Tab-separated table of C-alpha atoms in Angstrom:
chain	number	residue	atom	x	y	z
A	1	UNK	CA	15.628	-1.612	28.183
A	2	UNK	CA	17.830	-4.436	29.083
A	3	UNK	CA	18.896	-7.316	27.788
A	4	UNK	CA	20.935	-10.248	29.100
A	5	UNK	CA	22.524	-13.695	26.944
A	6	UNK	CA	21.480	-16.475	27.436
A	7	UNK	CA	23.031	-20.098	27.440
A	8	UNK	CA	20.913	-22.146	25.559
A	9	UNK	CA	21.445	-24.482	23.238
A	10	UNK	CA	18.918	-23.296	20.229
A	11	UNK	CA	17.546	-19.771	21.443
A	12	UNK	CA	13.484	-19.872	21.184
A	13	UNK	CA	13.767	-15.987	20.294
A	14	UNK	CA	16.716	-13.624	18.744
A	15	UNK	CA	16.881	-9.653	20.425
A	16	UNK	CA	17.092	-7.370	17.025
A	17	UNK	CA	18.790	-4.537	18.948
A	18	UNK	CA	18.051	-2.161	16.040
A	19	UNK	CA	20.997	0.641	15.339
A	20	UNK	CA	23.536	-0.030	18.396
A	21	UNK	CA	24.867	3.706	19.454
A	22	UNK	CA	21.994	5.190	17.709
A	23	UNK	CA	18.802	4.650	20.153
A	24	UNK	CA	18.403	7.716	20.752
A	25	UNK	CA	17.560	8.625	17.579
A	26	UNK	CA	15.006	6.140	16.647
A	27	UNK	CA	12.434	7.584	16.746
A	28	UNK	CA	13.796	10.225	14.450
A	29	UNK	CA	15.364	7.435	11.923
A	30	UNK	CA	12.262	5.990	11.685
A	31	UNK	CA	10.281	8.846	10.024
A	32	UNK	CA	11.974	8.434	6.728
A	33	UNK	CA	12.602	4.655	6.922
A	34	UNK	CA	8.562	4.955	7.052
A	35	UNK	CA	8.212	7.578	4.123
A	36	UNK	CA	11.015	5.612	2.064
A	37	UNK	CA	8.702	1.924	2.703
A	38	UNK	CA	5.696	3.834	2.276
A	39	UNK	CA	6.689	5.300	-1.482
A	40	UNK	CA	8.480	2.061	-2.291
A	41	UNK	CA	5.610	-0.307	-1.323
A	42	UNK	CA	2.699	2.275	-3.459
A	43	UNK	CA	4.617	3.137	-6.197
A	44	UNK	CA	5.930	-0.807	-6.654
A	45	UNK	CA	2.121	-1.574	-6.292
A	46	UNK	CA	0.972	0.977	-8.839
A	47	UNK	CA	3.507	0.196	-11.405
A	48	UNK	CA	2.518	-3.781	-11.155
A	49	UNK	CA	-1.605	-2.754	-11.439
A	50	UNK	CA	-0.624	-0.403	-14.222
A	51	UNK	CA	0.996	-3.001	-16.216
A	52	UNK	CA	-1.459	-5.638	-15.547
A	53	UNK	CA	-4.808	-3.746	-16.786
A	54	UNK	CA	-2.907	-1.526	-19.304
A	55	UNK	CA	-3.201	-4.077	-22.544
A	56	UNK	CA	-0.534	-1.636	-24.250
A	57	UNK	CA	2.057	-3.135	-21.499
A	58	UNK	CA	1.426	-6.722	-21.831
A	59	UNK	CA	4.877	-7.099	-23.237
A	60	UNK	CA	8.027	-9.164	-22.317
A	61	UNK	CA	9.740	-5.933	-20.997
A	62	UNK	CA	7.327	-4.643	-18.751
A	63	UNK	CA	6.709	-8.608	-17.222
A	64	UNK	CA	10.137	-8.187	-15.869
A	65	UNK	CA	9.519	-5.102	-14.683
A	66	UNK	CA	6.606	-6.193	-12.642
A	67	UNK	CA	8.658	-8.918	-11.702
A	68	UNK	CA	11.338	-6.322	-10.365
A	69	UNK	CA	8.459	-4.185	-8.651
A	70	UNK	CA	7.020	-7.615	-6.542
A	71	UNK	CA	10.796	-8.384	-5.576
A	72	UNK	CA	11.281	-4.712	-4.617
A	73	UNK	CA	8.142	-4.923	-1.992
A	74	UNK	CA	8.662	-7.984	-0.976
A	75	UNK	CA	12.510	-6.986	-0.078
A	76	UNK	CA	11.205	-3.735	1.847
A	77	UNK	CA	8.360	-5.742	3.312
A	78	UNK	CA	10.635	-8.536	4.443
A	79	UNK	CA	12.805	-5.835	6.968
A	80	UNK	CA	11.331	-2.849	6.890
A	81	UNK	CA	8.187	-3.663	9.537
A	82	UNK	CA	10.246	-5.204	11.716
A	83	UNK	CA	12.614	-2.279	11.811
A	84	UNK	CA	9.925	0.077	12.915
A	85	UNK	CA	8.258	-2.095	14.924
A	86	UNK	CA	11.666	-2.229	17.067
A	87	UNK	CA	12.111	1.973	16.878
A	88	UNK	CA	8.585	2.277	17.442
A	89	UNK	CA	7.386	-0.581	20.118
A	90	UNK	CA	10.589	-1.594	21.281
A	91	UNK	CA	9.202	-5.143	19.881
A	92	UNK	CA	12.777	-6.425	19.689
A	93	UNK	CA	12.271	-10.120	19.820
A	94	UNK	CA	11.997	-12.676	16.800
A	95	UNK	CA	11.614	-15.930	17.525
A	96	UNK	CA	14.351	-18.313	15.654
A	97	UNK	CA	12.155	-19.728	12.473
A	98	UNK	CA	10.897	-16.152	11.800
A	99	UNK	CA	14.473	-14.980	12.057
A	100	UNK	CA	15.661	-17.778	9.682
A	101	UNK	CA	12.497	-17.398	6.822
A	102	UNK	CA	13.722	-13.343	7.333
A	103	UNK	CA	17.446	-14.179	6.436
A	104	UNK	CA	16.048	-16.637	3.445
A	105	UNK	CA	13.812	-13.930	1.778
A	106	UNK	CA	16.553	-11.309	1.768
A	107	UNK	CA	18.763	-12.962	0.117
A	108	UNK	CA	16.256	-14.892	-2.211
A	109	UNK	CA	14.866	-11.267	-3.292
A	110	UNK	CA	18.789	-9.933	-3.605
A	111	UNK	CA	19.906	-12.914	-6.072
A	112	UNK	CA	16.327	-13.007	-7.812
A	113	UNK	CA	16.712	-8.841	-8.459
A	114	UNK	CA	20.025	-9.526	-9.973
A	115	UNK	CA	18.717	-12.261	-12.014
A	116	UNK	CA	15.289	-9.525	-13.075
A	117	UNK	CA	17.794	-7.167	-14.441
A	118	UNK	CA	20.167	-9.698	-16.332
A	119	UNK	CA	16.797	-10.704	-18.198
A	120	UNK	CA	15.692	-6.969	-18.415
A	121	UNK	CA	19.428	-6.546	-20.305
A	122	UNK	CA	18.661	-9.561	-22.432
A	123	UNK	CA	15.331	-7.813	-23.616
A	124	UNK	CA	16.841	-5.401	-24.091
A	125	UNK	CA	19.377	-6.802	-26.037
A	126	UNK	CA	17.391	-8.357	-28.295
A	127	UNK	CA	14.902	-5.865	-29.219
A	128	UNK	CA	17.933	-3.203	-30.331
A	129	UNK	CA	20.440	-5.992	-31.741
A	130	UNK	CA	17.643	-8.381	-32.888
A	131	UNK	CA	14.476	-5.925	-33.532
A	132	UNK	CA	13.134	-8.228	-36.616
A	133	UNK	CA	13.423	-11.286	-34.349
A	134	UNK	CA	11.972	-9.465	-31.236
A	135	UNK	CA	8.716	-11.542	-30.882
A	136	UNK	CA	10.048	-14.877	-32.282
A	137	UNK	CA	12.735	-15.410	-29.966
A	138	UNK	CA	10.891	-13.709	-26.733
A	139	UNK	CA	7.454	-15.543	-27.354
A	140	UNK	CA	5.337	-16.000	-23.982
A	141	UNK	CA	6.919	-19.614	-23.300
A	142	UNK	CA	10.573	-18.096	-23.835
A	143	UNK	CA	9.225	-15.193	-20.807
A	144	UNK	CA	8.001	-18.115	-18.639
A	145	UNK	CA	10.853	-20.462	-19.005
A	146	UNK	CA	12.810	-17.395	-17.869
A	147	UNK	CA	10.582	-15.887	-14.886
A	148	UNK	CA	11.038	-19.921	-14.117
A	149	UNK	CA	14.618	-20.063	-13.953
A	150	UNK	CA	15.024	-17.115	-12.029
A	151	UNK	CA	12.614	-18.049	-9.377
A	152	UNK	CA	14.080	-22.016	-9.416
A	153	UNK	CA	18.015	-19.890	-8.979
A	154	UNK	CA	17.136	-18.339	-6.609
A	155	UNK	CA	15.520	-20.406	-4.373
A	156	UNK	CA	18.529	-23.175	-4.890
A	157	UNK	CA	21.209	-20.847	-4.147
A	158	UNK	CA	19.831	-19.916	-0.970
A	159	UNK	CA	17.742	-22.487	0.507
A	160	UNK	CA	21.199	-24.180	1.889
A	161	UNK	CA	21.239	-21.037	3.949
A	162	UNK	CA	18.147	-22.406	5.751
A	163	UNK	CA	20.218	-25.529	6.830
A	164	UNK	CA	23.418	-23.766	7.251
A	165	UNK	CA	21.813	-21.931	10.252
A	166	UNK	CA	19.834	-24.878	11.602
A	167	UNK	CA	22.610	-27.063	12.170
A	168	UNK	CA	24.647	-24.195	14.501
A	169	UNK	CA	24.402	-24.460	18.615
A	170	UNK	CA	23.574	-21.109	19.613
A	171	UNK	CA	25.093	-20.963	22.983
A	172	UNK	CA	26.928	-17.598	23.731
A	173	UNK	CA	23.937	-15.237	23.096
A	174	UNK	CA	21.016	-14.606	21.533
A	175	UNK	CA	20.988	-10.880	20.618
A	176	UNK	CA	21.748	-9.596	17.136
A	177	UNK	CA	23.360	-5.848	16.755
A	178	UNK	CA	21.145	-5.439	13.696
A	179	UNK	CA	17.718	-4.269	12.932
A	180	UNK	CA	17.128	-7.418	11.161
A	181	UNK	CA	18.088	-10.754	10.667
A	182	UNK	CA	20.944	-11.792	7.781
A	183	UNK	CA	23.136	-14.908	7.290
A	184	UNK	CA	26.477	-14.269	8.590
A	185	UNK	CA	25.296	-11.790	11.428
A	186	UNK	CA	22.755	-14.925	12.455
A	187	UNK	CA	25.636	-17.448	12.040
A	188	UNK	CA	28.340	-15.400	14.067
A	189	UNK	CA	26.843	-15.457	17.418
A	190	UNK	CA	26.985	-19.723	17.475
A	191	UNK	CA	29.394	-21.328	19.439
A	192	UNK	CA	30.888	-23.624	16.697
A	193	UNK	CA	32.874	-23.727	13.594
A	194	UNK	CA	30.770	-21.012	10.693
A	195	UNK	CA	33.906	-21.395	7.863
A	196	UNK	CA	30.927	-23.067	6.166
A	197	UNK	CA	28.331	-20.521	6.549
A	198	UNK	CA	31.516	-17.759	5.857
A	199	UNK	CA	32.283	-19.003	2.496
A	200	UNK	CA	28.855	-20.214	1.160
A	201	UNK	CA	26.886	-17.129	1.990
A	202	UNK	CA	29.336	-14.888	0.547
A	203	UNK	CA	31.107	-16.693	-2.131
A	204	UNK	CA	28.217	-18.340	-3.634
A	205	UNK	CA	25.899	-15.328	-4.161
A	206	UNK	CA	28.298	-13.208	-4.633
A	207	UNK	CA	29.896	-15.343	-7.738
A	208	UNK	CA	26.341	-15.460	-9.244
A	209	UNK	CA	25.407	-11.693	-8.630
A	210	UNK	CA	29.323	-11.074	-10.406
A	211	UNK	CA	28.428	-13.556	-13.132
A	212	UNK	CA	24.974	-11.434	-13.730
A	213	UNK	CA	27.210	-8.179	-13.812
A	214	UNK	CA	29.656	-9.096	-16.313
A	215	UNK	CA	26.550	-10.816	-18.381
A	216	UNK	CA	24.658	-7.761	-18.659
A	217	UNK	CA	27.924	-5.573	-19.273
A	218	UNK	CA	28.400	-7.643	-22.714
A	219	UNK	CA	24.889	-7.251	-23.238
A	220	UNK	CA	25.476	-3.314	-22.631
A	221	UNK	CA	28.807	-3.444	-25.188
A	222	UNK	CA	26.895	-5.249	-27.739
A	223	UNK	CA	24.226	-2.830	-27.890
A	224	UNK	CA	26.187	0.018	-27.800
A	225	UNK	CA	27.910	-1.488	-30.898
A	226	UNK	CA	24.592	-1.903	-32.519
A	227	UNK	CA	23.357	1.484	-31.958
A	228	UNK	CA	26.785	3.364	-33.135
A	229	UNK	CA	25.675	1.107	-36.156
A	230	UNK	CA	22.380	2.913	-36.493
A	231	UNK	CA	22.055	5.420	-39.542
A	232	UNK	CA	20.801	8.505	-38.267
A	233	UNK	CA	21.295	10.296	-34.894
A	234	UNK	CA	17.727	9.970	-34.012
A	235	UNK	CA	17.655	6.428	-34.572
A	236	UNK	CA	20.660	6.415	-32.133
A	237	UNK	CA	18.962	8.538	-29.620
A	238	UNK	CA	15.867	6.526	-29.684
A	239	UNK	CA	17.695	3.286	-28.995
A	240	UNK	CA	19.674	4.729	-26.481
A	241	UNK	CA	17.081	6.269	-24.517
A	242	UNK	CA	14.861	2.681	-24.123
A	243	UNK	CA	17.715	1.752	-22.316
A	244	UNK	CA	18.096	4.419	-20.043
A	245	UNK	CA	15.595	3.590	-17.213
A	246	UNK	CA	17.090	-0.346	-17.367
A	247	UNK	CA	20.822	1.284	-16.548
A	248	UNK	CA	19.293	3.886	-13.890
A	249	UNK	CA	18.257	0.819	-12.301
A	250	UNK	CA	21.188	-1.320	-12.492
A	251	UNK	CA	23.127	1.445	-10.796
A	252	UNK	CA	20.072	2.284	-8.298
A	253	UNK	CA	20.775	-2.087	-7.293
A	254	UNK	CA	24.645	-2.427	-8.051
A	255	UNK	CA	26.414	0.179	-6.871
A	256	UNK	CA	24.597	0.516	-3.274
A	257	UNK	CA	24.811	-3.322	-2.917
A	258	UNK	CA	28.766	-3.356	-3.528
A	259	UNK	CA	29.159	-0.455	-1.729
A	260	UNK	CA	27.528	-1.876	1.617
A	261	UNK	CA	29.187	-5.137	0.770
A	262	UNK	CA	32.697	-3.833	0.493
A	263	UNK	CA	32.418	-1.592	3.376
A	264	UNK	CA	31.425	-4.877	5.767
A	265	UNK	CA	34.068	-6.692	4.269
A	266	UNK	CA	37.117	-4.193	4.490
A	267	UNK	CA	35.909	-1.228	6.351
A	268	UNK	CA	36.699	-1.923	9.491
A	269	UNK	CA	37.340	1.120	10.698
A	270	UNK	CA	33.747	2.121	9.873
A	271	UNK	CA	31.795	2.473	13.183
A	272	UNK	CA	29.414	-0.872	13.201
A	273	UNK	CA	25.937	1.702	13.108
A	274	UNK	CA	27.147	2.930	9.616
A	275	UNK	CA	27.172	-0.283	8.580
A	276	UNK	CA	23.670	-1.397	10.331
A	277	UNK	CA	22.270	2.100	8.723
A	278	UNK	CA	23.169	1.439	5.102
A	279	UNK	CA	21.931	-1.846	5.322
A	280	UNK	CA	18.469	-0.713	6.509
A	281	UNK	CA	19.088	2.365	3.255
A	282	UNK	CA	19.811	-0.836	0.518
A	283	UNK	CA	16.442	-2.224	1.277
A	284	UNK	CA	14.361	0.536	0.984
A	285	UNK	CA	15.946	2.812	-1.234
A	286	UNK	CA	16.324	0.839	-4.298
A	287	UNK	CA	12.608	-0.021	-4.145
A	288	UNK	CA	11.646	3.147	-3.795
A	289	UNK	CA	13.798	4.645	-6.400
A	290	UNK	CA	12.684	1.818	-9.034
A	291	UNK	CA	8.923	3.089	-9.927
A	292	UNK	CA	9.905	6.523	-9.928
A	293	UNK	CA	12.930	5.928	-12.551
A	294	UNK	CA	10.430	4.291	-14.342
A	295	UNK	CA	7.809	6.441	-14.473
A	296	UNK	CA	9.739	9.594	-15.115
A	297	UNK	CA	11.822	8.554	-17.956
A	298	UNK	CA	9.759	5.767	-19.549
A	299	UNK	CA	6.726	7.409	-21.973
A	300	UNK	CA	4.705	4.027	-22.076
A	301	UNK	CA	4.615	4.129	-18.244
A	302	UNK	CA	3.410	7.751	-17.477
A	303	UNK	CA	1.038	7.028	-20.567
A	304	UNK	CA	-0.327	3.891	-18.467
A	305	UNK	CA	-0.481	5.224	-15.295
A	306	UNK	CA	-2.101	8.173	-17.193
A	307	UNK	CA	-4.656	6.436	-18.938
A	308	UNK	CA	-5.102	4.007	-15.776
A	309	UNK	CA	-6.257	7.211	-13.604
A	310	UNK	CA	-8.490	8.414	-16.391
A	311	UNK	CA	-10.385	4.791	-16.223
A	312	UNK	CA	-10.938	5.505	-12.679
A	313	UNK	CA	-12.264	8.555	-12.987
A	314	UNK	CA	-14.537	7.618	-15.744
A	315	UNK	CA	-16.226	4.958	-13.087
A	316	UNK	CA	-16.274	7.152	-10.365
A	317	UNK	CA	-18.120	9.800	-12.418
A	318	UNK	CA	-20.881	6.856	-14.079
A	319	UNK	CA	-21.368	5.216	-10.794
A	320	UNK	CA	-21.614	8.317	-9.175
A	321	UNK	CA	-23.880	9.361	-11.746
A	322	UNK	CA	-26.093	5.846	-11.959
């Protein structure tokens, strides 16, 4: 299929090419794109039931990480459909306000995940350094004031975006080498003057997702300091280990999310579908990876989830039964 620019002023639709130099294989990148949404998008879901009807959950930590799970399918939701409806369908337009609300929900979920974890750490931190003064200081108000600020952060930092775009004359072309919309890739195809876009949507977000990193380091160093404190090795080891999911997914976010970011910003020498491929892998395979970190190396979970099955089979069997 072709696809010629056009020379308009404000383009009614965007062309999402997809993976430029990789058409051919589509089809074929699309099967575990789908698998990877799929898993993310169930096991995200489960883990957010789980924790809501499970009253043994109902506790500051596992808020955030419902929090985390509805930011995780709401990231993979935001691109992922799109994606396969272009390898699929060849449905490559998007008109320019669906476009836009797709760049502001990726980056709104990317700062708000950030923000998730730097509270997760701060839990965390306060039920290993602080254990006495674990429910006085996160009390159900403290949660909410916290789940607020995130949400407010977010939306602040990147609702400029929204703007940014809007004020750009789009008159060179209207089709995007990408299998979904983002700021600077938008912003790059106007005809006019995007130092402002440039250095807001990367220094800005970036400064605040740096800022959550070195937060949630200290909190990391004071912790470890408490625990080498700790009397006995098992106390140690039992400290340490309700930490361990929290840092499988801080890597799982971090180090993919640097990675694509510093291979856009330096690698050039990287051929351009590398760079459209791990973006389509950082929102998918963090979500995905989240629930099962979770529920393989956090007891209270796999208790949960177990218990949560055994209440459905219980109903099945009276109803079926009655």
């Amino acid at each position: 299929m072709t696809y010629t620019n056009l020379t308009i002023f404000h383009p009614a639709v965007f062309v999402l090419l997809g993976i430029p130099g990789l058409e051919a294989y589509h089809i074929w990148l699309s099967i575990p794109l789908c698998f990877m949404y799929i898993t993310a998008v169930l096991g995200n879901s489960l883990l957010v039931v789980v924790i809501v009807t499970q009253h043994s959950l109902h506790g500051p930590m596992y808020f955030f990480l419902s929090m985390l799970a509805i930011t995780d399918i709401l990231l993979s939701t935001t691109t992922v459909p799109k994606a396969l409806a272009i390898f699929w369908l060849h449905a490559h337009a998007i008109t320019f306000d669906a476009c836009v609300t797709q760049v502001f929900f990726v980056h709104v979920m990317f700062v708000g995940e950030s923000a998730i974890l730097l509270a997760m750490a701060f839990d965390r931190f306060v039920a290993i350094c602080a254990p006495l003064r674990y429910t006085t200081v996160l009390t159900w108000s403290v949660v909410g004031r916290i789940a607020l600020a995130i949400v407010t952060r977010s939306f602040c930092i990147i609702f400029p975006v929204i703007f940014l775009l809007k004020r750009l004359p789009f008159c060179w072309t209207n089709i995007i080498p990408h299998s979904y919309c983002e700021h600077i890739g938008v912003a790059r195809l106007a005809c006019a003057d995007i130092t402002v876009n440039i250095w807001y949507g990367f220094s800005v977000p970036i400064v605040m997702v740096i800022l959550d990193v070195i937060l949630i380091a200290v909190s990391y160093l004071l912790i470890l300091q408490a625990v080498f404190r700790l009397p006995s090795q098992d106390a140690r080891h039992k400290a340490l280990s309700t930490c361990g999911s929290h840092l499988c997914v801080i890597l799982v976010f971090y180090v993919p999310s640097f990675f694509t970011l510093l291979t856009h910003r330096f690698g050039h020498n990287i051929p351009q579908h590398v760079h459209i491929l791990l973006a389509n892998l950082y929102v998918v395979v963090p979500p995905m990876l989240n629930p099962i970190v979770y529920g393989v190396k956090t007891k209270q979970i796999r208790e949960g989830i177990a218990h949560w099955f055994f209440e459905i089979k219980v109903r099945c069997c009276a109803s079926s039964l009655g």
